PDB file of C-alpha atoms and ligand atoms in Angstrom:
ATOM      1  CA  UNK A 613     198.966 -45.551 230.810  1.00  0.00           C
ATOM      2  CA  UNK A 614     196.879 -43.890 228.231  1.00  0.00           C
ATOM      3  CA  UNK A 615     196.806 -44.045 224.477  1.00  0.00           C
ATOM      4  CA  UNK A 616     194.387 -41.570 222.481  1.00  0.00           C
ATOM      5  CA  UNK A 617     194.690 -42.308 219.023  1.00  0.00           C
ATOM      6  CA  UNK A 618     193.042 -40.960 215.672  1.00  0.00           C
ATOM      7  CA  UNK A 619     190.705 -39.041 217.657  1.00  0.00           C
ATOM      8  CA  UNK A 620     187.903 -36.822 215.690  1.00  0.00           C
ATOM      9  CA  UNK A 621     184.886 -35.085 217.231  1.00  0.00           C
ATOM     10  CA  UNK A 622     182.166 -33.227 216.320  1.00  0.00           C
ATOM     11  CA  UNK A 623     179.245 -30.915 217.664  1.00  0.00           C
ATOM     12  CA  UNK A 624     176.933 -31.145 215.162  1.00  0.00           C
ATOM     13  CA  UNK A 625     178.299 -30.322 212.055  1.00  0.00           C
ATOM     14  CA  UNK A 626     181.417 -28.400 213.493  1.00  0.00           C
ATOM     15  CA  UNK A 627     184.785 -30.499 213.392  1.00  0.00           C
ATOM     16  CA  UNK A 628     186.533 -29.817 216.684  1.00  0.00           C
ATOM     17  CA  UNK A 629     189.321 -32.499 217.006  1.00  0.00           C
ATOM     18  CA  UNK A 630     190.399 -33.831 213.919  1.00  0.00           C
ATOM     19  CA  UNK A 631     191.939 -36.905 214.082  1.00  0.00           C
ATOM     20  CA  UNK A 632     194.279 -36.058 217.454  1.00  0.00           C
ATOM     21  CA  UNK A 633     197.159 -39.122 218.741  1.00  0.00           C
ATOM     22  CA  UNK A 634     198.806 -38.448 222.200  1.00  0.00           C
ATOM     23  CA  UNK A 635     199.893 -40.792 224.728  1.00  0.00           C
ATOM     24  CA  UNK A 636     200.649 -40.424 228.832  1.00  0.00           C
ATOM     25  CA  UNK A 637     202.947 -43.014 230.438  1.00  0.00           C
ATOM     26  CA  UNK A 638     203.150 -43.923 234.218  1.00  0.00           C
ATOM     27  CA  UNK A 639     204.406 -40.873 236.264  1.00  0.00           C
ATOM     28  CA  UNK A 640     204.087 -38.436 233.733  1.00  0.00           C
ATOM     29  CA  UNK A 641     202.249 -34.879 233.855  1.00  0.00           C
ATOM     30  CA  UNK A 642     201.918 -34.234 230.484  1.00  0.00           C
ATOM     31  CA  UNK A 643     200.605 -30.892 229.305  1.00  0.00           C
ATOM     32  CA  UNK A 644     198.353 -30.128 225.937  1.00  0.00           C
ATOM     33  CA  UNK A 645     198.801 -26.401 225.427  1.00  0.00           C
ATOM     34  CA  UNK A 646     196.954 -23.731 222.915  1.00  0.00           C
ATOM     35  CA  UNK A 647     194.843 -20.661 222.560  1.00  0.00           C
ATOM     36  CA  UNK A 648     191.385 -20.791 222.724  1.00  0.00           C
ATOM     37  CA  UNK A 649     189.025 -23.174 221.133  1.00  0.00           C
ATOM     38  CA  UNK A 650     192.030 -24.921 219.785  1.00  0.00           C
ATOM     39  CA  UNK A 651     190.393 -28.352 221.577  1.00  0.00           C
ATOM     40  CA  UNK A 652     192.130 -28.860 224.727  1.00  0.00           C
ATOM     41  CA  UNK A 653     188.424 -29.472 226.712  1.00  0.00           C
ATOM     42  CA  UNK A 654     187.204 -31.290 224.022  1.00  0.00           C
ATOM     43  CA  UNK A 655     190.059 -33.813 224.127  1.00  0.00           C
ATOM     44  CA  UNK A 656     189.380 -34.499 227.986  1.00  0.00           C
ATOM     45  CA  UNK A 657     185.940 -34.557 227.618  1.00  0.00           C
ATOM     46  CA  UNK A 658     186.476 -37.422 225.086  1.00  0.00           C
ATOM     47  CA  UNK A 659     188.699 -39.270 227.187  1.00  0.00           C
ATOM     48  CA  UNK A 660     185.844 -39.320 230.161  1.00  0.00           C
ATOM     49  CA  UNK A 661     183.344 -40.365 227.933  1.00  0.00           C
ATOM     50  CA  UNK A 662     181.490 -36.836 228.393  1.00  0.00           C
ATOM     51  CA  UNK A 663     181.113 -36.564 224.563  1.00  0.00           C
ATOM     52  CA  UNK A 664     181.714 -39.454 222.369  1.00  0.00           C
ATOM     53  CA  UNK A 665     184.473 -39.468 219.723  1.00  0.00           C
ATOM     54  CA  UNK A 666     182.891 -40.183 215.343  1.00  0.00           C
ATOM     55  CA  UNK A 667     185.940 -42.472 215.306  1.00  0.00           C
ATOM     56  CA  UNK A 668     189.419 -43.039 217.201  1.00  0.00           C
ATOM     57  CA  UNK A 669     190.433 -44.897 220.077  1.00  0.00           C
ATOM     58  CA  UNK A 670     191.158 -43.826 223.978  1.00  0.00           C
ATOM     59  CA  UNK A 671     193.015 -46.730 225.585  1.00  0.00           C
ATOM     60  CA  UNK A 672     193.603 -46.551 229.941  1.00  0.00           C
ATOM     61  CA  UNK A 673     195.958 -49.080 231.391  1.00  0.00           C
ATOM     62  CA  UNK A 674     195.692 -51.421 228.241  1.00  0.00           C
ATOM     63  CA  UNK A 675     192.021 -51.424 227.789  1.00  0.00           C
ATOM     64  CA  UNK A 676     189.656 -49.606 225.257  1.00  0.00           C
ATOM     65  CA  UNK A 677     187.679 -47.052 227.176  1.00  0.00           C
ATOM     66  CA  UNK A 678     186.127 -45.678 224.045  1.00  0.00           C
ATOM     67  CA  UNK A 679     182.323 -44.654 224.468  1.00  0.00           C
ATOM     68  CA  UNK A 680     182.142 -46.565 227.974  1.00  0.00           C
ATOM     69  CA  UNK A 681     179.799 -44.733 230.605  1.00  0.00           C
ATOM     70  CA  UNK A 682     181.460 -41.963 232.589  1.00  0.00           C
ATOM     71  CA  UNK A 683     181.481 -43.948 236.036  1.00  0.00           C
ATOM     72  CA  UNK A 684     182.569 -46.871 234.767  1.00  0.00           C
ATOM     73  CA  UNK A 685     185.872 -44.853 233.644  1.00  0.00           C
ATOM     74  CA  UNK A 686     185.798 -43.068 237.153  1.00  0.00           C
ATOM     75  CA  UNK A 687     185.780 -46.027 238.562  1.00  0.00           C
ATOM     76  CA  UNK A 688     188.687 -47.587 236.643  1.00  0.00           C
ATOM     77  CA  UNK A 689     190.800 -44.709 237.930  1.00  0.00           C
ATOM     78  CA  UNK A 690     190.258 -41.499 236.004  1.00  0.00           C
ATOM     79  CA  UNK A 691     189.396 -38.295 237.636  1.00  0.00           C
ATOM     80  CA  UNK A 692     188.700 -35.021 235.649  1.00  0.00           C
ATOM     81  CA  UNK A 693     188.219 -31.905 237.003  1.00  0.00           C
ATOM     82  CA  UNK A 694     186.495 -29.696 234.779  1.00  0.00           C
ATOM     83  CA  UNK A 695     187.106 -26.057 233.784  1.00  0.00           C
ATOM     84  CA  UNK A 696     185.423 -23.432 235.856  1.00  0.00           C
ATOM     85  CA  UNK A 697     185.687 -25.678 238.639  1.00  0.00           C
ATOM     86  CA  UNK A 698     182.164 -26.521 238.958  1.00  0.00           C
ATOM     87  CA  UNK A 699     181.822 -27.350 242.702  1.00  0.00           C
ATOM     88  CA  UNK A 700     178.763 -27.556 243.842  1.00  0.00           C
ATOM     89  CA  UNK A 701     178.039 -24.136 245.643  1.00  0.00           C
ATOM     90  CA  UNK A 702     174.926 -25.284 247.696  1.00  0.00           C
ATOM     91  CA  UNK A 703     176.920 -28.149 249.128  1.00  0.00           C
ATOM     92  CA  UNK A 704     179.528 -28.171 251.797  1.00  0.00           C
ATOM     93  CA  UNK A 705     182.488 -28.458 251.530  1.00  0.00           C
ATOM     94  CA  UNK A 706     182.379 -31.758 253.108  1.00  0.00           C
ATOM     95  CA  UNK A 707     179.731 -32.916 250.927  1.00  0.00           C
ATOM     96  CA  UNK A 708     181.484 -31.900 247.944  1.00  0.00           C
ATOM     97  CA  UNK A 709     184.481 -34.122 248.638  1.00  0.00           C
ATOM     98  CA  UNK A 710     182.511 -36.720 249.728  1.00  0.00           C
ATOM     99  CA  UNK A 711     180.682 -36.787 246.440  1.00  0.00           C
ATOM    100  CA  UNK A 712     183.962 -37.213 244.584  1.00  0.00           C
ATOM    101  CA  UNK A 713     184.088 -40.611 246.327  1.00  0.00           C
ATOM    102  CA  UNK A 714     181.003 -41.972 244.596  1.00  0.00           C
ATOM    103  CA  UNK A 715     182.379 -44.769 243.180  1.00  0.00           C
ATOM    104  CA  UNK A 716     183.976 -45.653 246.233  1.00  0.00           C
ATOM    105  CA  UNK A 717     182.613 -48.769 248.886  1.00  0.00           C
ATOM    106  CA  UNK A 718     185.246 -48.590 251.338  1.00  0.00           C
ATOM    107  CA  UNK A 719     184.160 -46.124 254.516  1.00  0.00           C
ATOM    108  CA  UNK A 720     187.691 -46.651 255.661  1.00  0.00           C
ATOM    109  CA  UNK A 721     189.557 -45.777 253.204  1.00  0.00           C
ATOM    110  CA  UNK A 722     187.113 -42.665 252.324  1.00  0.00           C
ATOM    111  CA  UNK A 723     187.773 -41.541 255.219  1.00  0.00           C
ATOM    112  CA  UNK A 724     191.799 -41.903 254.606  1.00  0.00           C
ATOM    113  CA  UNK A 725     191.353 -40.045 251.621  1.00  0.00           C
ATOM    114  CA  UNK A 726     189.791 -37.099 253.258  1.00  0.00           C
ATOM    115  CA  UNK A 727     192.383 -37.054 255.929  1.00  0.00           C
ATOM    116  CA  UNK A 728     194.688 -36.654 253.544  1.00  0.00           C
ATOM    117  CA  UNK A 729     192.824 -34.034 251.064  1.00  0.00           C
ATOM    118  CA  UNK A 730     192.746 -32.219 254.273  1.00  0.00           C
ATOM    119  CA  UNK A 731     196.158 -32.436 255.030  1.00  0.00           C
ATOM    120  CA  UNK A 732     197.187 -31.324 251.627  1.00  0.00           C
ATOM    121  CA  UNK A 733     194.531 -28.419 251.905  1.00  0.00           C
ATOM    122  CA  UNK A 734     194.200 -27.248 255.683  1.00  0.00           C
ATOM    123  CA  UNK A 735     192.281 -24.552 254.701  1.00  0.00           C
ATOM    124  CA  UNK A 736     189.644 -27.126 253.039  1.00  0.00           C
ATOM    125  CA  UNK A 737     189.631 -28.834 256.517  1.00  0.00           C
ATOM    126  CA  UNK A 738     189.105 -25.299 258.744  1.00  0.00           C
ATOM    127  CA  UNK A 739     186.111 -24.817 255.676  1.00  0.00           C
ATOM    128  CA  UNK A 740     184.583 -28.132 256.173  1.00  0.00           C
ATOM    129  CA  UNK A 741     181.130 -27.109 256.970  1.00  0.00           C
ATOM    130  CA  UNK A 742     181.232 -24.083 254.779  1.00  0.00           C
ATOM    131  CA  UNK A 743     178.779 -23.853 251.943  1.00  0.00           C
ATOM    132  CA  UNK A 744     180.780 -24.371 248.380  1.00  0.00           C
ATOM    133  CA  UNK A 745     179.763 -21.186 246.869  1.00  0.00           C
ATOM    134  CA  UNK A 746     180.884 -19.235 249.911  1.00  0.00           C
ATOM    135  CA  UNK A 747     184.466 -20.228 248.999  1.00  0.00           C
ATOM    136  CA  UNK A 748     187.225 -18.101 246.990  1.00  0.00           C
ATOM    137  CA  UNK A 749     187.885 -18.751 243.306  1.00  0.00           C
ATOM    138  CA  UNK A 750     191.140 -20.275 244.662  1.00  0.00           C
ATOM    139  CA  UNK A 751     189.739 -22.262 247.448  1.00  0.00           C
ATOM    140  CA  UNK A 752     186.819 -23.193 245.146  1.00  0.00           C
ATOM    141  CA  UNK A 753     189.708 -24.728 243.099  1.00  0.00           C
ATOM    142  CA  UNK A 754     191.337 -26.689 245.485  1.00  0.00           C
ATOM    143  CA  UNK A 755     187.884 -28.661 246.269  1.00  0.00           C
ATOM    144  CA  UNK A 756     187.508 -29.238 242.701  1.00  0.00           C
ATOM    145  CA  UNK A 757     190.751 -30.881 243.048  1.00  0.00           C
ATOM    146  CA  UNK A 758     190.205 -32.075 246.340  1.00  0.00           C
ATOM    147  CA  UNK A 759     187.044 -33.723 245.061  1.00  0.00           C
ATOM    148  CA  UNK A 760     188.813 -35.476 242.101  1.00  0.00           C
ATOM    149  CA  UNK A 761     191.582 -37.052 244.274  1.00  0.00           C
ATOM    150  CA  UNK A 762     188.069 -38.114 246.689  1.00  0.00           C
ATOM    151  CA  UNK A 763     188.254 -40.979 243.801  1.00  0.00           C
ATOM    152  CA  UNK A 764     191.547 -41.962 244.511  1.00  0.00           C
ATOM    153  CA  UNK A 765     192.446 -41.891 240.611  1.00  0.00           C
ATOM    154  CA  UNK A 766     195.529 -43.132 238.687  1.00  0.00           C
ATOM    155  CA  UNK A 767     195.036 -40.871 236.491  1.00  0.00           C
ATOM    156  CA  UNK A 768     193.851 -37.116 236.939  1.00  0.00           C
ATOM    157  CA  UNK A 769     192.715 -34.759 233.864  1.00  0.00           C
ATOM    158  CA  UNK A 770     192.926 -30.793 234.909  1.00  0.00           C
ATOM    159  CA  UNK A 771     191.280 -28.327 232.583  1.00  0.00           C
ATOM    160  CA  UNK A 772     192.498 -24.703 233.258  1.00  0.00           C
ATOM    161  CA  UNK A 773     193.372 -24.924 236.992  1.00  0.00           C
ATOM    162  CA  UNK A 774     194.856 -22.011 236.642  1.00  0.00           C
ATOM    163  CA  UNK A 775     192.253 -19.849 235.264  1.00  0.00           C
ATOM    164  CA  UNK A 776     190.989 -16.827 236.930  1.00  0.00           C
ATOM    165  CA  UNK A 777     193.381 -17.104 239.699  1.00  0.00           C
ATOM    166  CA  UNK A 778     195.938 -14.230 241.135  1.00  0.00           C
ATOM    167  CA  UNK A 779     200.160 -14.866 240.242  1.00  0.00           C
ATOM    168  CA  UNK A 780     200.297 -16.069 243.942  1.00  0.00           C
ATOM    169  CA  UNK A 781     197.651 -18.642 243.634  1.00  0.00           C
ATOM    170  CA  UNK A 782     198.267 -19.688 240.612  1.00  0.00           C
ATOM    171  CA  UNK A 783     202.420 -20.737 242.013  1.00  0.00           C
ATOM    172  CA  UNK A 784     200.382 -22.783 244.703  1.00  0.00           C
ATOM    173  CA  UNK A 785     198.333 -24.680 241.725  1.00  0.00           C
ATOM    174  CA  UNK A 786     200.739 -25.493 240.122  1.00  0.00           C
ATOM    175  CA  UNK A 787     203.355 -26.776 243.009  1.00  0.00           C
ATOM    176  CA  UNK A 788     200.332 -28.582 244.629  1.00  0.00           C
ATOM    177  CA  UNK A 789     200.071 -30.667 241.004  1.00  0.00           C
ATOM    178  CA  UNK A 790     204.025 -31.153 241.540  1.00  0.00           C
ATOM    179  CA  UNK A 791     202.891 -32.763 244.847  1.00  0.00           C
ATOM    180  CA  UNK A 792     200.202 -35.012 243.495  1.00  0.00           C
ATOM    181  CA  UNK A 793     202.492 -36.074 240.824  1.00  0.00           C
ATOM    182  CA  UNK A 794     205.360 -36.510 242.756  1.00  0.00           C
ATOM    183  CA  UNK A 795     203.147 -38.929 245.266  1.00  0.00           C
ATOM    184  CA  UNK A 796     202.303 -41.148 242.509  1.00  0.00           C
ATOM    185  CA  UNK A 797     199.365 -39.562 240.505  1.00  0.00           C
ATOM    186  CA  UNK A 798     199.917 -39.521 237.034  1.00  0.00           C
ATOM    187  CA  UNK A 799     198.513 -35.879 235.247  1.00  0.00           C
ATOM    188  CA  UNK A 800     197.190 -34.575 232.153  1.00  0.00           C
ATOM    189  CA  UNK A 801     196.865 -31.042 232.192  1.00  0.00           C
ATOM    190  CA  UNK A 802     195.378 -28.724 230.178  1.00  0.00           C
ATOM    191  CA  UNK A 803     196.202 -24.937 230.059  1.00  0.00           C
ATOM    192  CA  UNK A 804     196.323 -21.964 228.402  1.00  0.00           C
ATOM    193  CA  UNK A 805     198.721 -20.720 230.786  1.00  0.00           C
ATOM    194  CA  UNK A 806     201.581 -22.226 228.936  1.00  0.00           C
ATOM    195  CA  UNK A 807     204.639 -20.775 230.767  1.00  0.00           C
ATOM    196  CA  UNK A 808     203.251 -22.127 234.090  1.00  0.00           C
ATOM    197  CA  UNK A 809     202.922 -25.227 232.662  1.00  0.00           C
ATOM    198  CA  UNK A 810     205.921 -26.188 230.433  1.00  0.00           C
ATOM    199  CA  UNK A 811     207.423 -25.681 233.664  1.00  0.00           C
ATOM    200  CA  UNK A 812     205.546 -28.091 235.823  1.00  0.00           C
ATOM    201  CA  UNK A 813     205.111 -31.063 233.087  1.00  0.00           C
ATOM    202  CA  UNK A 814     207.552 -33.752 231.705  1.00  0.00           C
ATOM    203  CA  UNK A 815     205.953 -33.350 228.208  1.00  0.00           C
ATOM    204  CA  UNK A 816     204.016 -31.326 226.222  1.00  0.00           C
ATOM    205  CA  UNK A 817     201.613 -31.132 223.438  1.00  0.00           C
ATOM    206  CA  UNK A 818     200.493 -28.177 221.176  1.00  0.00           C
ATOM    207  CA  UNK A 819     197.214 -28.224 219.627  1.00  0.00           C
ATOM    208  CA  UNK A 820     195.756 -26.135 217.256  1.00  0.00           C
ATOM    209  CA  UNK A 821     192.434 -25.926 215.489  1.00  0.00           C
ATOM    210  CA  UNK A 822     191.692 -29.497 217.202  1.00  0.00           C
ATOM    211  CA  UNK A 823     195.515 -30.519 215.660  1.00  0.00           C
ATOM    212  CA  UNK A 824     198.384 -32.104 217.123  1.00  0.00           C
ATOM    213  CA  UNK A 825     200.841 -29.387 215.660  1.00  0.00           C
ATOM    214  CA  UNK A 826     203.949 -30.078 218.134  1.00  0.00           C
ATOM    215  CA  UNK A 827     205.148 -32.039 220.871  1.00  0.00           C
ATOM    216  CA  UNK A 828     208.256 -33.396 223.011  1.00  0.00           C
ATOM    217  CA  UNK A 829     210.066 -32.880 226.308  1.00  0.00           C
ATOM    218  CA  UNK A 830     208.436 -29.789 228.043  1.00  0.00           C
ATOM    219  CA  UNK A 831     211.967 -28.331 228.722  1.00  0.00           C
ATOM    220  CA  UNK A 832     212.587 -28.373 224.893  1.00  0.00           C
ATOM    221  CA  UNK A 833     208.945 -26.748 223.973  1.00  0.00           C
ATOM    222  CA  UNK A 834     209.863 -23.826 226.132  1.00  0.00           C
ATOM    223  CA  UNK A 835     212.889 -23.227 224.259  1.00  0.00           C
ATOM    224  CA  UNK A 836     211.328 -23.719 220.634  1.00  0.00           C
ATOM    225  CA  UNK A 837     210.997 -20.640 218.684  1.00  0.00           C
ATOM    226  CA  UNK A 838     207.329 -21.406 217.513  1.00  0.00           C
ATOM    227  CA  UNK A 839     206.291 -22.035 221.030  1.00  0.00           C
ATOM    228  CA  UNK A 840     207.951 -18.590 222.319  1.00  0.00           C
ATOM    229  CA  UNK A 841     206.193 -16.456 220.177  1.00  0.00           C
ATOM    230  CA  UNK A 842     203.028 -17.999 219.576  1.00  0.00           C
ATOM    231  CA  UNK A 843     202.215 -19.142 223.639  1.00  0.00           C
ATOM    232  CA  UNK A 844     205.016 -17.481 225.706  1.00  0.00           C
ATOM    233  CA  UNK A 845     204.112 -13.992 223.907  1.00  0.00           C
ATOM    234  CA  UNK A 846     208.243 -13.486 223.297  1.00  0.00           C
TER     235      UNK A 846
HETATM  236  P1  LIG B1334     188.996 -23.146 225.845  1.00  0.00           P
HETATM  237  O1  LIG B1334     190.242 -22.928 226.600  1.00  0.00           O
HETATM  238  O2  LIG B1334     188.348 -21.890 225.401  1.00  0.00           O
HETATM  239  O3  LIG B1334     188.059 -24.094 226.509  1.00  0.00           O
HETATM  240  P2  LIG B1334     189.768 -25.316 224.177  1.00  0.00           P
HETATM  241  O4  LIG B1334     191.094 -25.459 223.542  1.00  0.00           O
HETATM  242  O5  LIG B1334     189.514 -26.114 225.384  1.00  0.00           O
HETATM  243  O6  LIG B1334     189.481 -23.806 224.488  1.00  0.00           O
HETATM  244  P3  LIG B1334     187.366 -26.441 223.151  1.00  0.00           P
HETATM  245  O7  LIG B1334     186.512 -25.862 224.215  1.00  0.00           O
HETATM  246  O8  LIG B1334     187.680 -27.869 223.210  1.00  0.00           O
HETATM  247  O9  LIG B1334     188.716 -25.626 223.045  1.00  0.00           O
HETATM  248  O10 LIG B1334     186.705 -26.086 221.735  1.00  0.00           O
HETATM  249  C1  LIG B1334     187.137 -26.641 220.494  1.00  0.00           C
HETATM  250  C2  LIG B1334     186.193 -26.191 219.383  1.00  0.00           C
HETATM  251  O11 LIG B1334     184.912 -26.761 219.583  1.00  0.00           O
HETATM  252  C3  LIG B1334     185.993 -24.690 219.314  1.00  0.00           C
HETATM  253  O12 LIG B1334     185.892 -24.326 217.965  1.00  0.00           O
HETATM  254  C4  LIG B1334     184.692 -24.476 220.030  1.00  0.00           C
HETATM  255  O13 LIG B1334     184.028 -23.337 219.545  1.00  0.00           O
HETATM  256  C5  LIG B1334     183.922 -25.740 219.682  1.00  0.00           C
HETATM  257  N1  LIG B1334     182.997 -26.118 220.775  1.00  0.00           N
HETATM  258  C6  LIG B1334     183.329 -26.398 222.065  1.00  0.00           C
HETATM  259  N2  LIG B1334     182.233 -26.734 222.780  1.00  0.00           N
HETATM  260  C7  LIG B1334     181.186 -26.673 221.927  1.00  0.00           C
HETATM  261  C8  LIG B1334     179.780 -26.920 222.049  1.00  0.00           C
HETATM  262  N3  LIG B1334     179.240 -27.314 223.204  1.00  0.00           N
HETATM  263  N4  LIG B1334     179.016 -26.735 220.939  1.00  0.00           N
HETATM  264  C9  LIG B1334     179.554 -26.346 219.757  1.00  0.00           C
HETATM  265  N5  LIG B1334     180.861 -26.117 219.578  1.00  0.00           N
HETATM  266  C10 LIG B1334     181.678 -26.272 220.623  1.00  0.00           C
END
């Protein structure tokens, strides 16, 4: 379903990914795991177009994405939900998820959509009319996903939906991205959290200094002795 390949991008004179190859298939949630700064947000801000790549290649459901504007990608099925969440916290709630539908003609549908973000977080629905920035850092989460299903994507990037979120939120997270998988979203997720999410995803990939260092079947990574010491802290 997606293809990066050779990937290598800079700010300004600073090398962050250097030449980085991954692929997703139908289905999948796929995690890229690492410490900080090792790349992970640069590599989905690449694939939606938010920065563009000095060379390499990001191919979505056989075509070359590479460098095309941001809501034409949205459109094509890709949703990314940023780090930090980034809801907007003079909005509604409403308005929020509504906004995640921008690419979106169909008031019919939109309105399915809702019903069902809604149905997957009821307390989204009781919130409705609530001003964004009233929310908690784990309900603020949920709208940021909430709002990136609004587009109905194929395809959903997650940076750090797990960060700054307590034990018992963070189990909800991650079974809620079980949910959306298992439903027929395909997910690439990116953590630092890597326990959490070896467990959730089919593969995995470790980067380092903007690297491609390891990768295969999540079940294996959490057994490897590399990946124990240097992300489980065993
Ligand atoms: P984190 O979990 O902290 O976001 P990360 O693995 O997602 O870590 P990136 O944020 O992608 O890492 O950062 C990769 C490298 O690029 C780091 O060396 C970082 O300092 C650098 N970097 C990231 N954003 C910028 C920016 N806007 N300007 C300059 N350098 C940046």
């Amino acid at each position: 379903m997606l293809e990066v390949k050779d990937l290598e991008v800079y700010y300004g004179l600073i090398k962050a990914l250097h030449g980085v190859s991954f692929e997703v298939k139908q289905g999948e949630i796929v995690t890229l795991i690492g410490a900080n700064g090792a790349g992970k947000s640069t590599t989905l801000r690449t694939i939606s177009s938010l920065i563009k790549p000095k060379t390499g290649t990001i191919t979505f459901q056989g075509q070359d994405i590479t460098g095309k504007a941001p809501h034409t990608i949205v459109a094509q099925g890709l949703s990314h939900v940023p780090e930090g969440r980034k809801v907007i916290g003079d909005m509604t709630v409403l308005e929020n998820l509504r906004m995640g539908a921008f690419t979106r003609g169909d008031k019919g549908e939109i309105a399915a959509s809702l019903d069902e973000v809604f149905a997957r977080f009821p307390r989204l629905k009781e919130r409705a009319n609530q001003l964004a920035g009233t929310l908690s850092g784990g309900e603020q989460q949920m709208l940021a996903i909430g709002r990136g299903i609004m587009s109905k994507p194929k395809l959903l990037l997650l940076d750090e939906p797990s960060m700054g979120l307590s034990p018992k939120l963070v189990e909800e997270i991650f079974s809620i991205i079980s949910t959306i998988n298992s439903q027929g979203t395909t997910i690439l997720l990116v953590e630092q959290n890597a326990f959490m999410a070896l467990q959730v995803a089919h593969r995995a990939y470790v980067l380092e200094t903007g690297r491609v260092v390891l990768s295969g079947d999540a079940k294996k990574l959490q057994k490897d002795e590399k990946v124990r010491s240097a992300y489980l802290g065993e």
